[in-house]
Tab-separated table of C-alpha atoms in Angstrom:
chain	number	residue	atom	x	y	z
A	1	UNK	CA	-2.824	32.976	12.286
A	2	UNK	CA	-5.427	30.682	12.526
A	3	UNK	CA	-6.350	28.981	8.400
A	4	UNK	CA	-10.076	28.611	7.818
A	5	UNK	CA	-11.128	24.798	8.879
A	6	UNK	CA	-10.864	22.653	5.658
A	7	UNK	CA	-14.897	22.260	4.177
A	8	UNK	CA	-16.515	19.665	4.702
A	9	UNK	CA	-18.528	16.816	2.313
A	10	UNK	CA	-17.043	18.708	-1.101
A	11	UNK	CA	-15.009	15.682	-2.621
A	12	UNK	CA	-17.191	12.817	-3.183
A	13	UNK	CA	-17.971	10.322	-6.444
A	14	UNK	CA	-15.693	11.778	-8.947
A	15	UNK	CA	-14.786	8.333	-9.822
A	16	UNK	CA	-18.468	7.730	-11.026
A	17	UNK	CA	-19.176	7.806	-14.719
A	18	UNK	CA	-22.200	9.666	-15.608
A	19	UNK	CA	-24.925	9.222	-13.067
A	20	UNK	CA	-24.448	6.381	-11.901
A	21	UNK	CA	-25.362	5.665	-7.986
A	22	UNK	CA	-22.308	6.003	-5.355
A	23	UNK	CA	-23.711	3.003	-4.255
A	24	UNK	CA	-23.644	0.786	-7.249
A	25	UNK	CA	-20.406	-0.286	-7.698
A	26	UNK	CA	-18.504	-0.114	-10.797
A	27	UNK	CA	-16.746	-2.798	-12.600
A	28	UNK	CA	-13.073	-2.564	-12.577
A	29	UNK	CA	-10.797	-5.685	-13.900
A	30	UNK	CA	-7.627	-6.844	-11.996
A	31	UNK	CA	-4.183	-6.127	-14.245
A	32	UNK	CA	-1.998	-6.866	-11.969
A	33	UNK	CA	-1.703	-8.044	-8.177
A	34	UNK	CA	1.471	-8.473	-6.256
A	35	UNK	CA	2.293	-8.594	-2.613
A	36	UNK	CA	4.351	-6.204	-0.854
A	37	UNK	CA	4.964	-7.636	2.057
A	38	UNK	CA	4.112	-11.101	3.744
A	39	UNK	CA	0.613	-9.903	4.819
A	40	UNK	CA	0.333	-7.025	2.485
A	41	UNK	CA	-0.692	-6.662	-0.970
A	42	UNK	CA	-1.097	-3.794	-3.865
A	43	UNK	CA	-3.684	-4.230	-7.268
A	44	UNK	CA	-3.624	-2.464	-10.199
A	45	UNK	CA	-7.223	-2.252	-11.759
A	46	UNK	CA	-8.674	-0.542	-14.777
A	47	UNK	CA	-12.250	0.549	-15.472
A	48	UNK	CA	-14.254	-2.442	-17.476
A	49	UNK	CA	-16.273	0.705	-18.705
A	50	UNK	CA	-13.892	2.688	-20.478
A	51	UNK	CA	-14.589	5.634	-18.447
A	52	UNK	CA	-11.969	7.996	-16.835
A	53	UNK	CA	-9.884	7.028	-13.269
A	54	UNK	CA	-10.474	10.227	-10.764
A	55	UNK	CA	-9.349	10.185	-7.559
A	56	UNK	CA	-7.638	12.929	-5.242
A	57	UNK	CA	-4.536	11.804	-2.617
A	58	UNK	CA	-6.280	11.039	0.347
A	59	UNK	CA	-9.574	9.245	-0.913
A	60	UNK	CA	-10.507	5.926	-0.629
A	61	UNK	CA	-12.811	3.589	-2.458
A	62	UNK	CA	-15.301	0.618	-1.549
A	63	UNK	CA	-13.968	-2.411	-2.932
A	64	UNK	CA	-16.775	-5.530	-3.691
A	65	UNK	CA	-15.458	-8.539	-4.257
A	66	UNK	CA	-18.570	-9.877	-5.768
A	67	UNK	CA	-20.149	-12.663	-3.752
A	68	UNK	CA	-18.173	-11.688	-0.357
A	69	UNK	CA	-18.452	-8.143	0.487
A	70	UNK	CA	-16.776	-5.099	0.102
A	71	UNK	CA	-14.170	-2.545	2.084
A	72	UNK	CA	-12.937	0.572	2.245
A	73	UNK	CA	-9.580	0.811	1.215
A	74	UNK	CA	-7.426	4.151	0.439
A	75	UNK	CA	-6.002	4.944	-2.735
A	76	UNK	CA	-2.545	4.159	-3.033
A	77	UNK	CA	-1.432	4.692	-6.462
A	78	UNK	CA	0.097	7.982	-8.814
A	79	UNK	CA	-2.600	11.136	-8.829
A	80	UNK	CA	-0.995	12.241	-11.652
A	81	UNK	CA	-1.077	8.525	-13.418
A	82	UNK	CA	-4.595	7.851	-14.373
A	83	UNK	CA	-4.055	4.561	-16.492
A	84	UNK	CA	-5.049	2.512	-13.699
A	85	UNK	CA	-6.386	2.288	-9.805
A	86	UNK	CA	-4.113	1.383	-7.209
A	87	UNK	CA	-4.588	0.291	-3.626
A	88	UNK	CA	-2.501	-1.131	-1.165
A	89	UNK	CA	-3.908	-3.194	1.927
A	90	UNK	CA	-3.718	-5.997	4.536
A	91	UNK	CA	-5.296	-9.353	4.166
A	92	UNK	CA	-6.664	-9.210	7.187
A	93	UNK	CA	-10.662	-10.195	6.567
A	94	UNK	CA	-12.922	-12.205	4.950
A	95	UNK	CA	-13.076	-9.413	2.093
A	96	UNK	CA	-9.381	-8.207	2.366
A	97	UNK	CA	-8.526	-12.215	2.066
A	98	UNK	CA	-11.009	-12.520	-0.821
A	99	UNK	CA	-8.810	-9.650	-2.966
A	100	UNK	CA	-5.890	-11.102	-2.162
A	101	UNK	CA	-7.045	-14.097	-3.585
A	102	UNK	CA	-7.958	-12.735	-6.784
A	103	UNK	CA	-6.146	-13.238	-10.243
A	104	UNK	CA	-5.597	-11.256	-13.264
A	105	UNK	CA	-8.713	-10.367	-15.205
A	106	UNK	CA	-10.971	-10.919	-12.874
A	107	UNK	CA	-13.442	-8.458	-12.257
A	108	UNK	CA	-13.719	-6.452	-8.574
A	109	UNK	CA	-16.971	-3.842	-8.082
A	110	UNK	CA	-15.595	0.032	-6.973
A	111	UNK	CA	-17.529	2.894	-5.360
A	112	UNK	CA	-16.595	5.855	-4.853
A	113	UNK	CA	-13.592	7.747	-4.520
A	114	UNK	CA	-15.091	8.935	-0.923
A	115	UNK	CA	-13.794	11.049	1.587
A	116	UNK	CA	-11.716	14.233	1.653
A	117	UNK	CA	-8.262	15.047	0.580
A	118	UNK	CA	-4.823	15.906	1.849
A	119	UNK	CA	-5.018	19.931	1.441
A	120	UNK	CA	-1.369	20.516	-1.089
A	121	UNK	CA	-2.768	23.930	-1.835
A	122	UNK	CA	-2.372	25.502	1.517
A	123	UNK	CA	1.157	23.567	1.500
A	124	UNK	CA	2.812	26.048	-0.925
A	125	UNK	CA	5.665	27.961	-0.475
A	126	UNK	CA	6.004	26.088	2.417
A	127	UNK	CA	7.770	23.060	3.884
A	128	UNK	CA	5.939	19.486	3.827
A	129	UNK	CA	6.505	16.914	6.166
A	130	UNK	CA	5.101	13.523	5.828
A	131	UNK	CA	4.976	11.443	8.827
A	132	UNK	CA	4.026	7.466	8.064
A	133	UNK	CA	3.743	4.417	10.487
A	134	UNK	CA	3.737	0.943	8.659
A	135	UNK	CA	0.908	0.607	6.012
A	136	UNK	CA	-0.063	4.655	6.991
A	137	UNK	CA	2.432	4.818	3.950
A	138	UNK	CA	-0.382	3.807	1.733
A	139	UNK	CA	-2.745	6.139	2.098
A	140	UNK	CA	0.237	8.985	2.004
A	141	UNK	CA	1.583	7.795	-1.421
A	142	UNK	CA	-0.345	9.742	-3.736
A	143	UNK	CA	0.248	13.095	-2.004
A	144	UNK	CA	4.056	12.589	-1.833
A	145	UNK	CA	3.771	11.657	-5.240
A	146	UNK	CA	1.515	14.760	-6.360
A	147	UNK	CA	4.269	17.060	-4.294
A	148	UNK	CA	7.353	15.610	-6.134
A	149	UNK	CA	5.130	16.527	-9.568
A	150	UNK	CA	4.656	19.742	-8.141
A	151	UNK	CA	8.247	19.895	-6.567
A	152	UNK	CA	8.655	23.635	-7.148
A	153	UNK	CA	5.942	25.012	-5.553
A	154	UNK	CA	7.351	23.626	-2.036
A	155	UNK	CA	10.442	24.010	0.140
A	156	UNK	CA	12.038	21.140	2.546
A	157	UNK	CA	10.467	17.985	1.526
A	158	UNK	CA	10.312	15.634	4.560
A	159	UNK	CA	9.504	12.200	4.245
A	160	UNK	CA	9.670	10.144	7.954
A	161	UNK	CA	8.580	6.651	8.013
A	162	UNK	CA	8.640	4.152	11.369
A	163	UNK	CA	8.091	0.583	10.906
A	164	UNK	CA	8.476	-1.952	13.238
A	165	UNK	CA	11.127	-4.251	11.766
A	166	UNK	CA	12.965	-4.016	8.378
A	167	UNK	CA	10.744	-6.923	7.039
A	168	UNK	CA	7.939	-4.273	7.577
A	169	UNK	CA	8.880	-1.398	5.587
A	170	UNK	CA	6.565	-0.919	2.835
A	171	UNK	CA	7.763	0.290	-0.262
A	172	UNK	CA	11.251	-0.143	0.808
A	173	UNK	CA	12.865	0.163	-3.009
A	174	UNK	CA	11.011	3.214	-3.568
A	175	UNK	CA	11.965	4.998	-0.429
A	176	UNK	CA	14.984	4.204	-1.669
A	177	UNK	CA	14.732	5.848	-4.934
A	178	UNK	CA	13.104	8.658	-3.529
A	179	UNK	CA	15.898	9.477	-1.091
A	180	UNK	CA	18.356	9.027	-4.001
A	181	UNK	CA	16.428	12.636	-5.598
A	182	UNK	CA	18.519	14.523	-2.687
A	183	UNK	CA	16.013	16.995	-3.183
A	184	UNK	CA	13.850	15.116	-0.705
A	185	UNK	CA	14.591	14.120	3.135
A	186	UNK	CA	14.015	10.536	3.497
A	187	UNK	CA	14.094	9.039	6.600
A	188	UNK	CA	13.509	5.465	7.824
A	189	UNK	CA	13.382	3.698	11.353
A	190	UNK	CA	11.933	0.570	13.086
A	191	UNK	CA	10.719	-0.414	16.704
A	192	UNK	CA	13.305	-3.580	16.504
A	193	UNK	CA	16.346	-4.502	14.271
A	194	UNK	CA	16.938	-7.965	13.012
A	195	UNK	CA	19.155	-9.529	10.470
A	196	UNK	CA	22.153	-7.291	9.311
A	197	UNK	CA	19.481	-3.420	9.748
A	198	UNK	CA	22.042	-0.967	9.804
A	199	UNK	CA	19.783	1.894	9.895
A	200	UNK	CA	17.983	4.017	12.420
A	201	UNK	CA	16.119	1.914	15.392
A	202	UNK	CA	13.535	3.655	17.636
A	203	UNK	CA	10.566	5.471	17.551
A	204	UNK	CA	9.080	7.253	13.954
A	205	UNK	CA	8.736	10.631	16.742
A	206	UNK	CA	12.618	10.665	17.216
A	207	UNK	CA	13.230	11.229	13.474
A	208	UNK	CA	10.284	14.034	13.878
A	209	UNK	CA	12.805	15.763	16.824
A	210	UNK	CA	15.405	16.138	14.181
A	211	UNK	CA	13.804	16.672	11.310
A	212	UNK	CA	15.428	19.449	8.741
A	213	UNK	CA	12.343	21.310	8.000
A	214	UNK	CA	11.008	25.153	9.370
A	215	UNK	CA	8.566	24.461	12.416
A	216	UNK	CA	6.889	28.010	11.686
A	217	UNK	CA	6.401	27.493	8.315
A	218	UNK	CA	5.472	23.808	7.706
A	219	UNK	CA	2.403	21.482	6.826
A	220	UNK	CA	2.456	18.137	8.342
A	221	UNK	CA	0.183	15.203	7.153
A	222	UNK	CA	0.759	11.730	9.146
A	223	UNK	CA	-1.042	8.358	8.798
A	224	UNK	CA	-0.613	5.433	10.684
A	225	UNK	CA	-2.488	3.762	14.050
A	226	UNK	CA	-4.319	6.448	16.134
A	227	UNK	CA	-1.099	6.321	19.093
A	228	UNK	CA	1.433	6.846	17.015
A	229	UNK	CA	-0.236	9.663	15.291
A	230	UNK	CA	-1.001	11.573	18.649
A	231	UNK	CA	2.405	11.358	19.390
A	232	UNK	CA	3.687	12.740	16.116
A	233	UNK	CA	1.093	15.881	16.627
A	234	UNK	CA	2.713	16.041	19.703
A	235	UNK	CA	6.435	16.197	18.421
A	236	UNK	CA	5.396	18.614	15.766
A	237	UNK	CA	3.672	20.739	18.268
A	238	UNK	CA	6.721	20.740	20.683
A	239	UNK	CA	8.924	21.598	17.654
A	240	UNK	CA	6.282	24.548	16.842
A	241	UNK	CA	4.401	23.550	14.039
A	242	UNK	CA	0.690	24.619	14.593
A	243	UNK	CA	-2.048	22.513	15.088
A	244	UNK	CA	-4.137	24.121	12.330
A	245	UNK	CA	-1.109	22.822	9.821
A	246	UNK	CA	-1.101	19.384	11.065
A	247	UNK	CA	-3.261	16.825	9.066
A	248	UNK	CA	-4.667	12.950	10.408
A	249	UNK	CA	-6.071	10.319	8.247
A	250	UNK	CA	-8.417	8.710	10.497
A	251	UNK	CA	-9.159	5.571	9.348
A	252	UNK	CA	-12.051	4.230	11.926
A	253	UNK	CA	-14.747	2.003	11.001
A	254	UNK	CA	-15.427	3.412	7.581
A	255	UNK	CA	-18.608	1.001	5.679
A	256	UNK	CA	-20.861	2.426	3.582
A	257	UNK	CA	-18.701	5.030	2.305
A	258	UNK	CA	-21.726	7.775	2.320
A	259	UNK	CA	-22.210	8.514	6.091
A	260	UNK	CA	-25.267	6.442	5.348
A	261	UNK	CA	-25.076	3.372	8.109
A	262	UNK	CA	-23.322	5.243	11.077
A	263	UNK	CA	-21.359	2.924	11.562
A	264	UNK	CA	-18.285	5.006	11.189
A	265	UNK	CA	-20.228	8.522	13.374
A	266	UNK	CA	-16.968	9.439	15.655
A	267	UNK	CA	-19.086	12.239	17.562
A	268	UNK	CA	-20.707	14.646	15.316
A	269	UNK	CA	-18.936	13.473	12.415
A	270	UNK	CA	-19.032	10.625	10.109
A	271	UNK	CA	-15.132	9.503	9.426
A	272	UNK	CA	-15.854	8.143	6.052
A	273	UNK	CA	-18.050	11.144	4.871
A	274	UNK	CA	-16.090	14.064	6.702
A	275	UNK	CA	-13.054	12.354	6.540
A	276	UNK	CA	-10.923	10.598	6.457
A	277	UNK	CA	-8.246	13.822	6.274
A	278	UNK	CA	-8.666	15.956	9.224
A	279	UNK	CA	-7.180	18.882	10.578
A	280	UNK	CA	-6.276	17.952	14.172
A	281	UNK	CA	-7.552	20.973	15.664
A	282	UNK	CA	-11.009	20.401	14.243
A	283	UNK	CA	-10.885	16.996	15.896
A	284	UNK	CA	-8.528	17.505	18.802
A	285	UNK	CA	-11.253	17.596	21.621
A	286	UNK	CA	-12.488	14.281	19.768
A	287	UNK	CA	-9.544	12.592	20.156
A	288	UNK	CA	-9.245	13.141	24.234
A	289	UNK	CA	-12.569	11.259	24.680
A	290	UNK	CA	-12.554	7.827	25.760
A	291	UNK	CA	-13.954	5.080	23.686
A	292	UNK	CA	-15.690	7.296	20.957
């Protein structure tokens, strides 16, 4: 059976206090910022305002670093944690550089949280499968972390993650801890081993092959670059999940945050106002168009 397509433009701002403006950003101090791996980074923040951290797994906020610019960056941190904002990112930009660069207690604007959500609801009773390549863990994080809350409301608990050498596996000590639960299937490989790996080696689609989860009655969310998530849809198709259970985070070009600029318009959509969480089949003839 065929679930109703996920609504559209319902989970916007609730990280606003009062009325303020989705477009005036909102001051947030740095606690703490530490880097995860050589060009990747997490920061804790906390509101300078006093006012209440909101956020859903999936959303992403605009991040100003004042006097530079700003960029949209996902939500990384604890859903059910509200003490402070986390993100995760590469320091890849001028603005990416720039918040790598900060220190703690200095201050860093916020807008938002944007975007919609990684659907849990329609997820119970059933099996979840997350399916990550390299920092596509990040945006994943808060919805593996809002299922283990919620443990008992779902069955096999899949976690695959590809990277593409053991120097790039983000989060590495808390896979770990998470695959020490045994009530969750962790699984870890990477494109190329180096140095003393002694763990899986190959493509983040062969651990999807042998995955120990029930095709017919599972809900699959995978982030990472656009290829490597068309292949996973793929696997998960041949194994016989449905594409109407099989969730993207399609990251592309997002700006203003609002579906304001167009700069992110993929289509009909905007990613950054009807995304970034898709349902594939809502965006599977998308996808097979060149260069939109």
């Amino acid at each position: 059976m065929t679930e109703a397509a996920p609504t559209k433009k319902k989970h916007h701002c609730t990280c606003h206090s009062g009325d303020a403006s989705p477009m005036h950003p909102r001051p947030f101090k740095v606690v703490k910022i530490w880097k995860e791996l050589s060009d990747t980074f997490s920061m804790s923040l906390v509101p300078e305002d006093g006012q209440p951290i909101v956020f859903a797994p999936g959303q992403f906020n605009m991040l100003y670093v004042f006097g530079v610019g700003e960029v949209p960056i996902s939500v990384s941190g604890d859903p059910t944690d509200l003490s402070t904002l986390v993100h995760t990112t590469r320091a890849v930009g001028n603005v990416s550089r720039a918040l790598d660069a900060l220190k703690e207690g200095m201050s860093v604007g916020v807008r938002g949280p944007f975007g919609t959500v990684w659907p849990l609801d329609i997820a119970e009773g059933k099996d979840l499968v997350f399916v990550a390549g390299g920092i596509g863990l990040a945006p994943l994080r808060p919805v593996i972390y809002q299922a283990m809350a919620y443990r008992h409301k779902y069955r096999n608990l899949a976690i695959l993650y590809g990277a593409r050498t053991p120097e790039d596996i983000l989060f590495d000590k808390e896979l770990l801890r998470w695959k020490a639960r045994f009530d969750i299937d962790v699984q870890v490989t990477v494109d190329r081993s180096t140095g003393d790996w002694a763990g899986r080696v190959g493509l983040v689609t062969k651990l999807v092959e042998c995955g120990g989860f029930d095709p017919a009655n599972t809900v699959a969310y995978t982030c990472g670059p656009e290829v490597m998530m068309l292949h996973v849809v793929d696997s998960l198709h041949k194994r016989g999940v449905p594409h109407d259970r099989i969730y993207l985070s399609m990251e592309r070009n997002m700006k203003c945050g609002v579906g304001f600029c167009g700069h992110c318009q993929w289509g009909t959509s905007f990613v950054c106002r009807d995304g970034p969480v898709f349902r594939f089949d809502t965006i599977a003839d998308d996808l097979k168009v060149r260069e939109l």
